[in-house]
Coordinates of C-alpha atoms and ligand atoms in Angstrom, one line a residue:
X1 CA 96.8 91.0 87.1
X2 CA 94.4 92.9 89.5
X3 CA 95.5 95.7 91.4
X4 CA 93.9 94.3 94.8
X5 CA 92.9 90.9 95.7
X6 CA 90.0 91.0 98.6
X7 CA 89.5 87.7 100.8
X8 CA 86.0 87.9 102.1
X9 CA 83.0 89.7 100.8
X10 CA 81.3 90.6 104.3
X11 CA 80.8 94.4 105.1
X12 CA 84.6 95.2 105.5
X13 CA 85.2 93.7 101.9
X14 CA 82.7 95.0 100.2
X15 CA 83.4 98.3 101.4
X16 CA 87.2 98.0 100.7
X17 CA 86.5 97.1 97.2
X18 CA 84.0 100.0 96.6
X19 CA 86.2 102.5 98.1
X20 CA 89.2 101.3 95.8
X21 CA 86.9 101.3 92.5
X22 CA 86.5 105.0 93.3
X23 CA 89.8 105.4 92.1
X24 CA 89.7 102.8 89.5
X25 CA 91.6 100.1 91.2
X26 CA 91.2 96.9 89.4
X27 CA 89.3 94.8 92.3
X28 CA 88.7 91.5 92.7
X29 CA 86.8 89.9 95.9
X30 CA 87.2 86.5 96.6
X31 CA 84.3 85.0 98.9
X32 CA 84.1 81.3 100.2
X33 CA 80.7 80.8 100.4
X34 CA 78.6 80.5 97.5
X35 CA 75.5 82.3 98.7
X36 CA 75.6 85.6 100.9
X37 CA 74.6 84.5 104.6
X38 CA 71.1 83.5 105.0
X39 CA 70.7 84.0 108.7
X40 CA 69.3 87.5 109.6
X41 CA 71.2 89.3 112.5
X42 CA 70.3 92.7 113.2
X43 CA 73.2 94.9 114.0
X44 CA 73.3 98.6 114.7
X45 CA 74.9 101.1 112.7
X46 CA 76.6 104.0 114.8
X47 CA 76.6 107.7 114.3
X48 CA 80.3 107.6 112.3
X49 CA 79.6 104.8 110.1
X50 CA 76.0 106.5 109.1
X51 CA 78.2 109.8 108.5
X52 CA 80.7 107.5 106.1
X53 CA 77.6 106.1 104.2
X54 CA 76.6 109.8 103.6
X55 CA 79.9 110.7 102.6
X56 CA 79.5 108.2 99.6
X57 CA 75.7 109.1 98.9
X58 CA 74.5 105.9 100.2
X59 CA 72.5 107.1 103.3
X60 CA 69.3 107.2 101.7
X61 CA 69.1 104.0 100.2
X62 CA 70.3 102.3 103.8
X63 CA 68.2 104.2 106.1
X64 CA 65.3 102.7 103.8
X65 CA 66.1 99.5 105.0
X66 CA 66.5 99.8 108.6
X67 CA 64.8 101.4 111.5
X68 CA 66.3 104.4 113.3
X69 CA 66.6 104.4 116.8
X70 CA 68.0 106.6 119.8
X71 CA 71.5 106.8 119.7
X72 CA 71.8 106.4 123.4
X73 CA 71.9 103.1 125.8
X74 CA 74.6 101.2 124.2
X75 CA 77.4 101.2 126.5
X76 CA 76.8 98.2 128.4
X77 CA 73.2 98.6 128.1
X78 CA 72.9 101.2 130.5
X79 CA 69.8 103.0 130.1
X80 CA 71.0 106.5 129.6
X81 CA 69.5 108.5 126.8
X82 CA 72.1 110.1 124.6
X83 CA 73.4 113.7 125.5
X84 CA 71.6 116.7 124.0
X85 CA 72.9 118.0 121.0
X86 CA 75.4 115.3 119.9
X87 CA 77.7 117.1 117.3
X88 CA 76.4 115.1 113.9
X89 CA 74.0 115.6 111.3
X90 CA 73.1 111.7 111.9
X91 CA 72.9 111.6 115.8
X92 CA 70.9 108.1 116.1
X93 CA 71.4 104.5 115.7
X94 CA 70.3 102.8 112.6
X95 CA 69.2 98.9 113.4
X96 CA 69.4 97.1 110.1
X97 CA 69.9 93.2 109.4
X98 CA 73.4 92.3 108.5
X99 CA 72.9 90.5 105.3
X100 CA 71.2 93.9 104.1
X101 CA 74.0 95.8 104.7
X102 CA 76.1 93.6 103.2
X103 CA 74.1 93.2 99.7
X104 CA 73.8 97.0 99.5
X105 CA 77.7 97.5 99.9
X106 CA 78.0 94.6 97.6
X107 CA 75.9 96.1 95.0
X108 CA 77.5 99.6 95.5
X109 CA 80.9 98.2 94.9
X110 CA 79.6 96.1 91.7
X111 CA 78.1 99.4 90.4
X112 CA 81.6 100.8 90.4
X113 CA 83.2 98.1 88.6
X114 CA 84.4 95.6 91.3
X115 CA 84.3 92.0 90.6
X116 CA 83.0 89.5 93.4
X117 CA 83.5 86.1 93.0
X118 CA 81.9 83.6 95.1
X119 CA 82.6 80.4 96.1
X120 CA 86.0 80.9 95.9
X121 CA 88.4 80.3 99.2
X122 CA 91.7 81.9 99.7
X123 CA 93.6 78.9 100.9
X124 CA 97.3 80.4 100.3
X125 CA 99.7 82.8 99.0
X126 CA 103.1 84.1 98.4
X127 CA 104.2 87.6 97.9
X128 CA 107.5 89.1 96.3
X129 CA 108.9 92.3 95.5
X130 CA 106.1 93.0 92.7
X131 CA 103.2 91.7 93.9
X132 CA 101.2 88.8 95.5
X133 CA 100.3 85.0 94.4
X134 CA 96.9 84.0 95.6
X135 CA 96.0 80.1 95.8
X136 CA 92.3 79.1 96.0
X137 CA 90.9 76.0 97.7
X138 CA 90.9 74.6 94.4
X139 CA 94.5 75.1 93.0
X140 CA 93.8 78.2 91.0
X141 CA 96.5 80.9 90.9
X142 CA 95.6 84.4 90.7
X143 CA 98.0 87.4 90.8
X144 CA 97.6 90.7 92.2
X145 CA 99.6 93.8 93.5
X146 CA 98.2 93.5 96.8
X147 CA 96.1 91.0 98.9
X148 CA 93.9 92.4 101.7
X149 CA 92.6 89.8 104.5
X150 CA 88.8 90.9 105.2
X151 CA 88.0 87.2 105.9
X152 CA 86.4 87.7 109.5
X153 CA 87.6 86.3 112.6
X154 CA 89.5 83.1 111.7
X155 CA 91.1 84.5 109.0
X156 CA 93.1 82.1 107.0
X157 CA 95.0 85.5 105.2
X158 CA 96.4 86.3 109.3
X159 CA 97.2 82.7 110.1
X160 CA 99.1 82.0 106.8
X161 CA 100.8 86.0 107.4
X162 CA 102.2 84.8 110.9
X163 CA 101.0 87.3 112.7
X164 CA 100.3 87.4 116.1
X165 CA 96.7 87.6 117.6
X166 CA 97.5 88.0 121.5
X167 CA 94.7 88.7 123.8
X168 CA 92.3 86.9 126.0
X169 CA 90.4 83.4 125.0
X170 CA 86.7 83.1 125.8
X171 CA 85.7 82.9 129.6
X172 CA 81.9 83.7 129.5
X173 CA 79.2 82.6 126.7
X174 CA 76.3 84.3 125.9
X175 CA 73.1 83.0 123.9
X176 CA 71.8 85.5 121.7
X177 CA 69.3 85.5 118.8
X178 CA 66.1 86.9 117.2
X179 CA 62.4 85.1 117.5
X180 CA 59.1 86.0 118.4
X181 CA 57.5 86.0 121.4
X182 CA 54.3 84.6 122.7
X183 CA 53.3 87.4 125.2
X184 CA 52.4 90.8 125.0
X185 CA 55.1 93.5 124.7
X186 CA 54.1 95.4 128.1
X187 CA 54.3 91.6 130.3
X188 CA 57.9 91.4 128.6
X189 CA 59.1 95.0 129.6
X190 CA 57.8 94.4 133.3
X191 CA 59.5 91.1 133.9
X192 CA 62.7 92.5 131.6
X193 CA 62.9 95.7 134.2
X194 CA 62.3 93.3 137.6
X195 CA 65.1 90.7 136.3
X196 CA 67.7 93.5 135.3
X197 CA 68.2 94.6 138.7
X198 CA 70.8 93.8 139.4
X199 CA 71.5 94.3 135.8
X200 CA 73.0 91.3 134.0
X201 CA 73.7 90.0 130.6
X202 CA 69.7 89.0 129.9
X203 CA 67.4 91.5 127.5
X204 CA 64.9 91.0 125.2
X205 CA 64.4 94.4 123.1
X206 CA 61.9 94.6 120.3
X207 CA 62.8 94.9 117.2
X208 CA 59.3 95.5 115.3
X209 CA 56.9 93.1 113.7
X210 CA 56.9 91.2 117.2
X211 CA 60.6 90.3 116.5
X212 CA 62.7 90.8 120.1
X213 CA 66.5 90.4 120.0
X214 CA 66.7 87.8 123.0
X215 CA 70.2 88.0 125.2
X216 CA 70.6 85.6 127.9
X217 CA 73.7 83.8 129.7
X218 CA 74.6 80.3 128.3
X219 CA 76.3 78.9 131.5
X220 CA 75.5 75.0 131.3
X221 CA 74.3 74.8 127.6
X222 CA 75.8 71.9 126.2
X223 CA 78.8 71.8 123.8
X224 CA 80.4 75.0 122.7
X225 CA 81.1 73.6 119.2
X226 CA 77.3 73.0 118.6
X227 CA 75.1 75.7 117.4
X228 CA 72.3 76.4 120.2
X229 CA 68.7 75.6 119.9
X230 CA 65.4 77.4 120.5
X231 CA 64.6 74.7 123.6
X232 CA 68.6 75.9 124.9
X233 CA 67.1 79.8 124.9
X234 CA 63.9 78.7 126.5
X235 CA 65.5 76.4 129.3
X236 CA 68.0 79.7 129.6
X237 CA 65.3 82.0 129.9
X238 CA 63.2 80.3 132.1
X239 CA 66.2 79.5 134.6
X240 CA 66.8 83.3 134.6
X241 CA 63.0 84.7 134.6
X242 CA 61.1 82.1 135.8
X243 CA 59.1 82.4 132.0
X244 CA 60.4 81.2 128.5
X245 CA 58.1 84.1 127.2
X246 CA 56.5 82.0 124.6
X247 CA 59.5 82.5 122.4
X248 CA 59.0 81.0 118.6
X249 CA 60.2 81.4 115.2
X250 CA 63.8 82.0 115.5
X251 CA 65.2 84.0 113.1
X252 CA 68.8 83.0 113.9
X253 CA 70.3 81.9 117.0
X254 CA 74.1 82.2 118.2
X255 CA 76.3 82.0 120.9
X256 CA 79.5 84.2 121.4
X257 CA 82.0 84.3 123.9
X258 CA 84.1 87.2 125.3
X259 CA 87.2 86.3 123.0
X260 CA 89.5 89.4 122.6
X261 CA 92.6 89.8 120.6
X262 CA 94.1 92.2 118.2
X263 CA 96.4 91.7 115.6
X264 CA 100.0 92.5 116.0
X265 CA 100.6 94.2 112.7
X266 CA 98.4 95.4 110.3
X267 CA 100.3 94.8 107.3
X268 CA 103.2 92.6 106.4
X269 CA 104.4 93.7 102.9
X270 CA 101.7 93.5 100.3
X271 CA 99.4 91.8 102.7
X272 CA 97.3 93.5 104.9
X273 CA 94.2 93.0 107.4
X274 CA 91.0 94.7 108.0
X275 CA 87.8 93.9 110.0
X276 CA 87.3 91.4 112.1
X277 CA 90.5 89.3 110.4
X278 CA 92.3 92.0 112.5
X279 CA 90.7 92.3 116.2
X280 CA 87.9 90.5 117.8
X281 CA 85.7 91.3 120.8
X282 CA 82.3 90.6 122.5
X283 CA 79.5 92.3 120.4
X284 CA 78.2 94.1 123.3
X285 CA 77.7 97.9 122.3
X286 CA 77.7 96.8 118.5
X287 CA 80.8 98.1 117.3
X288 CA 82.5 95.2 115.5
X289 CA 80.8 95.7 112.0
X290 CA 81.1 99.4 112.5
X291 CA 84.9 99.3 113.3
X292 CA 85.4 97.0 110.0
X293 CA 83.6 99.1 107.8
X294 CA 85.7 102.2 109.3
X295 CA 89.0 100.3 108.7
X296 CA 88.1 100.0 104.8
X297 CA 87.3 103.6 105.1
X298 CA 90.6 104.6 106.4
X299 CA 92.5 101.9 104.1
X300 CA 90.5 102.3 100.7
X301 CA 92.0 105.6 99.5
X302 CA 95.7 105.4 101.0
X303 CA 96.1 101.9 99.1
X304 CA 94.5 103.4 95.9
X305 CA 97.3 106.4 96.1
X306 CA 100.0 103.7 96.5
X307 CA 98.7 101.8 93.4
X308 CA 97.7 105.2 91.5
X309 CA 101.4 106.0 92.2
X310 CA 101.1 108.8 94.0
X311 CA 100.9 107.8 97.6
X312 CA 103.7 109.4 99.9
X313 CA 106.1 107.1 101.0
X314 CA 104.6 106.3 104.6
X315 CA 100.9 107.0 103.7
X316 CA 100.1 103.1 103.5
X317 CA 101.9 102.5 106.8
X318 CA 99.4 105.1 108.6
X319 CA 96.9 102.6 108.2
X320 CA 98.1 100.4 111.0
X321 CA 99.1 103.8 112.9
X322 CA 95.7 104.9 112.9
X323 CA 93.7 102.4 113.1
X324 CA 95.6 99.9 115.4
X325 CA 94.6 102.3 118.5
X326 CA 91.3 102.8 117.4
X327 CA 90.7 99.1 117.6
X328 CA 92.8 98.7 121.0
X329 CA 90.2 101.2 122.6
X330 CA 87.4 99.2 121.2
X331 CA 88.5 96.1 122.9
X332 CA 89.1 98.0 126.1
X333 CA 85.4 99.7 126.0
X334 CA 84.0 95.7 125.5
X335 CA 86.1 94.5 128.2
X336 CA 84.9 97.2 130.4
X337 CA 81.4 96.5 129.4
X338 CA 81.2 92.8 129.7
X339 CA 82.7 93.5 133.5
X340 CA 79.8 96.0 134.0
X341 CA 77.2 93.1 133.0
X342 CA 78.8 90.6 135.5
X343 CA 76.5 89.6 138.2
X344 CA 79.0 89.7 140.8
X345 CA 78.8 92.4 143.7
X346 CA 81.8 94.0 142.7
X347 CA 81.1 95.0 139.1
X348 CA 77.5 95.6 140.1
X349 CA 78.4 98.4 142.4
X350 CA 81.3 99.6 139.3
X351 CA 77.9 99.6 137.4
X352 CA 75.8 101.6 139.8
X353 CA 78.7 104.2 140.3
X354 CA 79.0 104.7 136.3
X355 CA 75.3 104.8 136.1
X356 CA 75.2 107.7 138.4
X357 CA 78.6 109.4 136.5
X358 CA 76.7 109.3 133.3
X359 CA 74.3 111.8 134.9
X360 CA 77.0 113.9 134.4
X361 CA 76.7 115.3 130.6
X362 CA 80.3 115.3 129.8
X363 CA 80.9 111.4 131.0
X364 CA 77.7 110.2 128.9
X365 CA 78.7 112.4 126.0
X366 CA 82.5 110.6 126.3
X367 CA 81.2 107.1 126.2
X368 CA 79.0 107.8 123.4
X369 CA 81.4 109.8 121.2
X370 CA 83.3 106.6 122.1
X371 CA 80.8 103.8 121.4
X372 CA 79.9 105.5 118.0
X373 CA 83.5 106.5 116.7
X374 CA 82.6 110.3 116.7
X375 CA 85.4 111.0 119.1
X376 CA 88.3 109.6 117.4
X377 CA 91.1 111.9 116.9
X378 CA 94.0 110.6 114.6
X379 CA 97.4 112.1 115.6
X380 CA 98.6 114.4 112.9
X381 CA 100.9 116.1 115.1
X382 CA 100.3 119.9 117.1
X383 CA 97.7 121.7 116.7
X384 CA 94.0 123.0 116.9
X385 CA 91.9 120.0 118.3
X386 CA 90.1 120.0 115.3
X387 CA 93.2 118.5 113.6
X388 CA 93.0 114.9 112.9
X389 CA 89.0 114.7 113.8
X390 CA 86.1 114.2 111.3
X391 CA 84.5 117.2 110.2
X392 CA 80.3 117.1 110.5
X393 CA 78.4 117.5 107.7
X394 CA 78.3 121.2 107.8
X395 CA 76.3 123.4 105.5
X396 CA 78.4 124.9 102.3
X397 CA 77.1 127.1 99.6
X398 CA 76.4 124.0 97.4
X399 CA 74.2 122.0 100.5
X400 CA 75.9 119.6 102.6
X401 CA 79.5 119.2 103.0
X402 CA 79.2 115.6 102.5
X403 CA 77.6 115.9 99.2
X404 CA 80.9 117.1 98.0
X405 CA 82.8 113.9 99.1
X406 CA 81.0 111.3 96.9
X407 CA 84.0 110.3 94.7
X408 CA 86.3 109.9 97.8
X409 CA 88.7 112.6 97.0
X410 CA 90.7 115.4 99.1
X411 CA 88.8 118.6 99.9
X412 CA 90.0 122.2 100.6
X413 CA 87.2 123.9 102.1
X414 CA 88.4 127.8 101.9
X415 CA 86.8 130.7 103.5
X416 CA 89.3 133.1 102.7
X417 CA 88.8 132.3 98.8
X418 CA 92.5 132.9 98.1
X419 CA 94.2 129.6 98.6
X420 CA 94.5 126.8 95.5
X421 CA 95.0 123.1 95.6
X422 CA 97.3 123.9 92.0
X423 CA 99.0 120.9 90.9
X424 CA 97.2 118.8 93.6
X425 CA 93.7 119.2 91.5
X426 CA 93.8 115.8 89.7
X427 CA 93.2 114.4 93.3
X428 CA 91.8 117.2 95.6
X429 CA 89.0 119.4 94.9
X430 CA 88.3 122.9 96.3
X431 CA 85.6 124.6 97.5
X432 CA 85.8 128.4 98.0
X433 CA 83.2 129.5 100.4
X434 CA 83.3 132.3 102.7
X435 CA 79.7 131.3 104.1
X436 CA 80.8 127.8 105.2
X437 CA 80.0 127.1 108.9
X438 CA 83.5 126.5 110.1
X439 CA 85.6 128.5 112.9
X440 CA 88.8 128.4 111.1
X441 CA 89.8 130.1 108.0
X442 CA 90.4 126.9 105.9
X443 CA 90.8 122.8 106.3
X444 CA 92.3 120.5 104.0
X445 CA 90.3 117.2 104.4
X446 CA 91.1 113.8 103.4
X447 CA 89.3 111.3 101.5
X448 CA 87.7 109.9 104.7
X449 CA 86.6 113.5 106.1
X450 CA 89.5 113.8 108.7
X451 CA 91.0 116.8 109.0
X452 CA 94.6 116.9 107.9
X453 CA 95.6 121.0 108.1
X454 CA 94.1 124.2 109.3
X455 CA 95.2 127.8 108.0
X456 CA 95.4 130.3 105.8
X457 CA 98.8 130.3 104.2
X458 CA 99.6 128.6 101.3
X459 CA 102.9 127.5 101.4
X460 CA 101.9 126.0 104.7
X461 CA 98.8 124.3 102.6
X462 CA 101.4 123.0 100.0
X463 CA 103.6 121.2 102.5
X464 CA 100.5 119.6 103.8
X465 CA 99.2 118.7 100.1
X466 CA 102.6 117.1 99.7
X467 CA 102.3 115.2 102.9
X468 CA 99.1 113.7 102.3
X469 CA 98.4 113.5 98.4
X470 CA 102.3 113.5 97.2
X471 CA 104.1 114.8 94.8
X472 CA 101.7 117.3 92.5
X473 CA 100.9 115.8 89.4
X474 CA 103.4 116.8 86.3
Ligands
LIG501 C1 75.9 87.8 117.8 C2 76.5 89.1 117.4 C3 75.8 90.4 117.5 C4 76.9 91.3 116.8 N1 76.0 92.5 116.7 C5 77.0 93.4 115.9 C6 76.4 95.0 115.8 O1 74.9 95.4 116.6 N2 76.9 96.1 115.5 C7 78.0 95.9 114.9 O2 78.9 96.4 114.3 N3 78.9 94.3 115.2 C8 77.8 93.3 115.5 N4 78.5 92.2 115.6 C9 80.0 92.1 114.8 C10 80.2 91.8 113.6 O3 79.1 91.1 112.8 C11 80.9 91.5 112.6 O4 82.0 92.3 113.1 C12 81.3 91.7 111.0 O5 80.5 90.8 110.5 C13 82.6 92.1 110.8 O6 82.6 92.1 109.6 P1 83.8 91.4 108.3 O7 83.6 91.8 107.1 O8 85.3 91.9 109.2 O9 84.2 89.9 108.6 P2 83.0 88.7 108.1 O10 81.4 89.4 108.4 O11 83.0 87.9 109.5 O12 82.9 88.7 106.9 C14 84.1 87.8 106.2 C15 84.0 87.1 105.0 O13 84.9 86.5 104.7 C16 84.5 85.2 103.9 N5 85.7 84.0 104.0 C17 86.1 83.3 105.4 N6 87.2 83.2 105.0 C18 87.6 82.9 103.7 C19 88.7 82.7 102.5 N7 89.6 82.0 103.2 N8 88.4 83.0 101.1 C20 87.7 83.8 101.2 N9 86.3 84.2 101.8 C21 86.4 84.1 102.9 C22 83.4 84.8 105.0 O14 82.4 83.7 103.9 C23 83.0 86.0 105.2 O15 81.4 86.2 104.0 C24 77.9 91.2 116.1 C25 78.6 89.6 115.9 C26 78.2 89.0 116.5 C27 78.2 87.5 116.8

């Protein structure tokens, strides 16, 4: 009997397993593939995800494996630099191969004691009042208290759950891949600049070591069901640019559509959904993996609290209440970005207008805070603007705030030095620090780093400790 079975060991499943293990939850991750994915796709970790990694002490390991890039120019690839003074200690994008990030998260989960079984596909399940019986493709049955489907866009768990997945089917196909080129960088840059006016779904971006990320429309390329070939890329490049840039040695080649869908529900009883299993959208802006990892970060401590028995009654339901609107917003911004890459005159005019508007700092800042997920504010009710937002990695007397969050517990950051977490000390830490870089007296942080309370009154604090961390121990 496990506490939680996770279907799928992609970035979302691995992150969730690690978060649950921080609270000693017995976790089994079932992954249908026998080996980790072999194709190398470089994804971008945006600011909020880098912050999460810092909160769990993983960032140094991850940064070593990636390449730092400027944080700006990701919204519809409009080439505007990030506004100055972005409110984060980690204001960059980290380009990192997806298999590397999955491996590092899986290692982290393993180190914390999660079990991962490869070559095991979830094929069915039944839930009852006590738990879930999970059936594998080979007929083996396993039992757990909860099941989480982190099994990607074609999620078996979501389908079996009968949860609706409304949205739009794919209309526009794009080829995307990584490969080497046979001509000098300056030549490519000049051609790309020339062809990108008017802007369209076409770019070649250097990723180092002579490797380029290549994006080109797929219009006219054969069977959608078949993976694209290097020859397809060459042909499309010749059509759009008059040259194939001598592309060769592909690392991976793929074709993606702009299907955009969002699960109606993230939870049905003891079964939950996270990551691509709950939402899909085109990869423009590079948000999908980030969104999934952030789902896992939101869900992990809540599900652990439920299993440990201290969760307030509605805590687990706040997962959907908080994350569904975030996904809705990401889906919308990718819809908008896809429109902005259309070669039609109308969208091109809107793109020119938006490009002008992005010269206003507020507009540029708003878009980048959206795409990097640092602008998220959960609805925790009336209160100051900071309530419901994430707290940055501010300086505290012991160093950096995020260094105090590695264990995934709540934290009272107390500048008054007269409050206490009392009987909640088994799940909430207390740092009395009058020098903390805060312009409010005290904040209560949830394990995901979001501000759950602001104030200086003990009774009010106790009420909020109860709201988020349940009945006090003993
Ligand atoms: C071309 C392209 C470029 C992208 N670029 C970016 C980017 O720059 N930044 C970004 O944030 N995102 C990007 N994405 C999106 C990102 O890759 C996904 O959002 C991310 O992989 C989702 O992670 P996940 O763990 O939810 O699902 P997945 O990565 O799909 O993992 C699901 C796992 O579940 C397993 N599985 C499936 N079914 C079962 C089953 N029945 N039982 C057990 N295991 C099962 C699968 O084998 C897989 O390992 C891109 C996507 C594409 C297509």
